[in-house]
Tab-separated table of C-alpha atoms in Angstrom:
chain	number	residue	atom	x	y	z
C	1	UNK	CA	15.538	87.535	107.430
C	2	UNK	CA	12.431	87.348	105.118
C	3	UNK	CA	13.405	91.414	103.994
C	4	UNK	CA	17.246	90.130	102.573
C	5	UNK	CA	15.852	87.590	101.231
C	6	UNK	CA	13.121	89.734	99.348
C	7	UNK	CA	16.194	92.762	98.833
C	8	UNK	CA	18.625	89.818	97.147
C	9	UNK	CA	15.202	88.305	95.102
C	10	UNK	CA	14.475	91.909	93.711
C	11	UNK	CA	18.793	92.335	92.913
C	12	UNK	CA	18.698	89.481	90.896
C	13	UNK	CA	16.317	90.288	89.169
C	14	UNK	CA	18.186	93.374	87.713
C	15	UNK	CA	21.343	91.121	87.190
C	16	UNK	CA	18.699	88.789	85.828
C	17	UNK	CA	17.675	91.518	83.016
C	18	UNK	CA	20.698	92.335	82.277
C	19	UNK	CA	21.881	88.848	80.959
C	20	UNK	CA	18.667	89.042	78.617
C	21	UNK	CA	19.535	92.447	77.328
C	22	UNK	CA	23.763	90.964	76.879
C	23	UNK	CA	22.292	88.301	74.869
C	24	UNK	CA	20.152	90.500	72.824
C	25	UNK	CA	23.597	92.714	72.369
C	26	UNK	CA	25.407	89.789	71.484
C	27	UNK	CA	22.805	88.839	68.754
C	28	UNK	CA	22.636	91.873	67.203
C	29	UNK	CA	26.777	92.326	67.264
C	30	UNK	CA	26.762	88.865	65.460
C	31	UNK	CA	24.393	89.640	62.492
C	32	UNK	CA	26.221	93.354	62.552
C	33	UNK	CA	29.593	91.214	61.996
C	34	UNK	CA	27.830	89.119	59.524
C	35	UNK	CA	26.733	91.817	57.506
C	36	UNK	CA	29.984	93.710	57.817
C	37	UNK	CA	31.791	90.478	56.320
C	38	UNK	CA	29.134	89.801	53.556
C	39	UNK	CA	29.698	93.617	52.516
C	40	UNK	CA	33.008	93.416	52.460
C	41	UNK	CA	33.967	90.104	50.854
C	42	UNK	CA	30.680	89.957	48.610
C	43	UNK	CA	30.306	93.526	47.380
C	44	UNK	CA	33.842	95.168	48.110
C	45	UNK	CA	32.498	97.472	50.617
C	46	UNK	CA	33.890	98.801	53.725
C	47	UNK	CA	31.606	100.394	56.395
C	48	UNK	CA	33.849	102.381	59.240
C	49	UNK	CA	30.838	103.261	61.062
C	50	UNK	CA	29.442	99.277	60.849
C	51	UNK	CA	32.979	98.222	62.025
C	52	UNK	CA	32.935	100.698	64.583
C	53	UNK	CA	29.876	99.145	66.281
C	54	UNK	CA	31.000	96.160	66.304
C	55	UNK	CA	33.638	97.032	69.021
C	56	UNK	CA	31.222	99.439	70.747
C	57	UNK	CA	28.369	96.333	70.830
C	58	UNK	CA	31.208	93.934	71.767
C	59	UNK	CA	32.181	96.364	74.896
C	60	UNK	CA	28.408	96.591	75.901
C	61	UNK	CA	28.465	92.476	75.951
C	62	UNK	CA	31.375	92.915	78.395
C	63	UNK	CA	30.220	95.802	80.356
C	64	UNK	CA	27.444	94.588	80.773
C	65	UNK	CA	27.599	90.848	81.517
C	66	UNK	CA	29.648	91.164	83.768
C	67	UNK	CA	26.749	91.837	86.634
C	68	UNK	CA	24.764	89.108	85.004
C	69	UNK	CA	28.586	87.037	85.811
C	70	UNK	CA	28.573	88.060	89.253
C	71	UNK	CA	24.728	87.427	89.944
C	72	UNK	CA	25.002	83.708	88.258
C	73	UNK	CA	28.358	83.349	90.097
C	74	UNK	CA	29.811	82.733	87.015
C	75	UNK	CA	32.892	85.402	87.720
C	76	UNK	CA	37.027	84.022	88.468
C	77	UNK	CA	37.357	83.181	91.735
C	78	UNK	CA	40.245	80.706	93.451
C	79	UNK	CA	38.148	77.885	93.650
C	80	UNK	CA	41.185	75.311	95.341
C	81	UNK	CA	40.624	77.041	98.369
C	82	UNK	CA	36.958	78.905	98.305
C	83	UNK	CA	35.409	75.040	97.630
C	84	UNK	CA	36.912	73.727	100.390
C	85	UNK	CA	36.106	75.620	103.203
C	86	UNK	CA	32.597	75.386	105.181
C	87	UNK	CA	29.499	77.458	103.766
C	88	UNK	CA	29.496	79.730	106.392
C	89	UNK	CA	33.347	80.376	105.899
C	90	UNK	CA	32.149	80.997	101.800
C	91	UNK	CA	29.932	83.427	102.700
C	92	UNK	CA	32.035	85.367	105.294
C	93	UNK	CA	34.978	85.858	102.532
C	94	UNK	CA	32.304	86.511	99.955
C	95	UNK	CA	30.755	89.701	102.095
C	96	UNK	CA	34.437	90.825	102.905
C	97	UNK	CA	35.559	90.595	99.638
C	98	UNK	CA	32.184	92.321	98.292
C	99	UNK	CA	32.044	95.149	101.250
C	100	UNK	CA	35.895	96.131	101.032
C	101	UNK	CA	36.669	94.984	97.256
C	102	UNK	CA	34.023	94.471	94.806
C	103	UNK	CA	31.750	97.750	95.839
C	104	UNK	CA	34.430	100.452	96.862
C	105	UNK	CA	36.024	99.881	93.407
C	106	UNK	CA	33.039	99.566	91.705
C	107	UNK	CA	31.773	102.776	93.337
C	108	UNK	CA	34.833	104.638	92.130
C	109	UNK	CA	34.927	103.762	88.531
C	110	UNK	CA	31.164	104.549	88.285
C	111	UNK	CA	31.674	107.959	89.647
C	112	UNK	CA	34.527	108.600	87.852
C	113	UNK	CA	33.195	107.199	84.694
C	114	UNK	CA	30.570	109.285	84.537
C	115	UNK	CA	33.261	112.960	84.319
C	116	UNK	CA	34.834	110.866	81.583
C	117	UNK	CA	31.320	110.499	79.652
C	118	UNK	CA	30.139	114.028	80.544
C	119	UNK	CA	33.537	115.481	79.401
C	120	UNK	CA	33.413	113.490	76.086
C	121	UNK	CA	29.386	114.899	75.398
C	122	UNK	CA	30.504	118.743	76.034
C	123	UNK	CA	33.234	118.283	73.318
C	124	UNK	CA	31.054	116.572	70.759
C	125	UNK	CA	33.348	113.539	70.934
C	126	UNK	CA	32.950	111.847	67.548
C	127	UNK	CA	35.069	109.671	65.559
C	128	UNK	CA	38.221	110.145	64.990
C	129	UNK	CA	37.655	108.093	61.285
C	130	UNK	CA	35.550	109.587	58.018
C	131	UNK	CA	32.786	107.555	58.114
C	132	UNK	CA	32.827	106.580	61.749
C	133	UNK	CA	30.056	106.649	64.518
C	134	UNK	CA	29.444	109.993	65.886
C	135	UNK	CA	28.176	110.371	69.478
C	136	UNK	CA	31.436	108.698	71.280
C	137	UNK	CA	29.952	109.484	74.788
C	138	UNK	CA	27.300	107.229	74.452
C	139	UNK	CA	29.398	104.264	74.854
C	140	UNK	CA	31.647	106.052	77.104
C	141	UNK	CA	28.506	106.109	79.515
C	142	UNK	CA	28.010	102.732	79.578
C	143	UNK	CA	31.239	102.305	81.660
C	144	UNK	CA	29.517	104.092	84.687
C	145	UNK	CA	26.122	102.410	83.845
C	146	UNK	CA	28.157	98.682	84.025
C	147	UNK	CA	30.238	99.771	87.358
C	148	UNK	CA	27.232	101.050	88.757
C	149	UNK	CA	25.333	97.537	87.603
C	150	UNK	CA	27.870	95.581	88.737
C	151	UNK	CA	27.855	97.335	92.598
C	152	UNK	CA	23.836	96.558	92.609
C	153	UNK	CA	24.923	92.900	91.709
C	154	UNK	CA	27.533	93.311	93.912
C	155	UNK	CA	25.371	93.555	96.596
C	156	UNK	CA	23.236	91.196	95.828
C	157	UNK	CA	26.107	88.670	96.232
C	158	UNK	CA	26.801	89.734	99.957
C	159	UNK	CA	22.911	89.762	100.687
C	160	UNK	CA	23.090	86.269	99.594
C	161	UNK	CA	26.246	85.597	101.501
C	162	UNK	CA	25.080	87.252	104.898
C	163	UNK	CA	21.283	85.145	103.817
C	164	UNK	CA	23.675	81.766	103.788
C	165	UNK	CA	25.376	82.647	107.118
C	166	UNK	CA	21.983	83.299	108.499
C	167	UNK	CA	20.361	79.829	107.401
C	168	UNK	CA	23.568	77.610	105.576
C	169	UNK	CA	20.456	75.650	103.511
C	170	UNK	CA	19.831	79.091	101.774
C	171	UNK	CA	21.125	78.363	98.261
C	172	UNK	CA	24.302	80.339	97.148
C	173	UNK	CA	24.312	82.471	94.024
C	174	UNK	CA	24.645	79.954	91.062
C	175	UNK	CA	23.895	76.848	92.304
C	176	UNK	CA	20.278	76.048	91.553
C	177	UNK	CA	18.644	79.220	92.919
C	178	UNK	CA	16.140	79.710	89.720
C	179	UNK	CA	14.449	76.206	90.270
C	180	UNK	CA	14.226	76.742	94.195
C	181	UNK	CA	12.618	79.760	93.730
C	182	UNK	CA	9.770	78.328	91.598
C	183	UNK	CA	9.508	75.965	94.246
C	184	UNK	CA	9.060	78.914	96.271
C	185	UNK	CA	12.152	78.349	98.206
C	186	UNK	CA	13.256	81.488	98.205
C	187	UNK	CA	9.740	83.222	98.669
């Protein structure tokens, strides 16, 4: 019991990472889209290459929050039903849904992700616009990378799930979890 709850403490803490690195991405894509409006409307000047990160920081945000979603519990679920039903009940559709949805496809599109990125460095993908970022692949990685993430996360959420059908007082992913571990509730 004590090792889950040690695995799902150290899982967070990736997914935990990763929403402080999405919010420094999100920072930096809005002072990119400040400065790419101040240039534009202020001194008539058009960067393809500054517009072109925007999208590429604003995919990173997505990629990449997504884990931080799925650790904080913060993702779509059906809540009419899911609330409803008994903790134990909660935590035996969240390890189904996790074991036969959540990792299998996340598994996939991280391998498969990673041909697409590898294909995309051996051609010298750049792009397709004078002026625009070269290097494509790099963001074309971070596909795999955010899959990949989100399967570690992924995990994380049936650890907690299997940790809650083990002891129902274990907290579930999202509800209070940061100050019961300070209280060394989760410890």
């Amino acid at each position: 019991m004590k090792l889950l709850v040690s695995a799902e403490k150290g899982i967070n803490r990736i997914g935990d990472a990763l929403g402080w690195f999405t919010s420094i991405l999100f920072i930096l894509l809005m002072l990119n889209v400040v400065y790419d409006v101040a240039m534009r409307y202020a001194f008539n000047d058009v960067s393809i290459g500054m517009q072109e990160m925007e999208w590429h920081l604003f995919s990173m945000v997505f990629l990449l929050g997504v884990p931080y979603a799925i650790r904080t519990n913060g993702h779509v679920r059906v809540d009419i039903i899911y609330e409803r039903l008994t903790v134990r009940a909660q935590a035996v559709i969240d390890v189904l849904g996790g074991v036969f949805f959540l990792l299998p496809f996340c598994l996939l599109v991280a391998w498969f992700g990673i041909d697409y990125a590898k294909e995309s460095y051996a051609l010298g993908e750049t792009s397709g616009d004078p002026g625009g970022l070269p290097y494509r692949w790099i963001i074309k990685s971070v596909i795999s990378l955010s899959f990949f993430f989100m399967a570690i996360t992924g995990l994380g959420m049936i650890l907690n799930a299997i940790n809650r059908m083990m002891n129902p007082m274990h907290p579930q992913l999202g509800k209070d979890t940061e100050s019961l571990d300070a209280q060394g509730g989760l410890s």
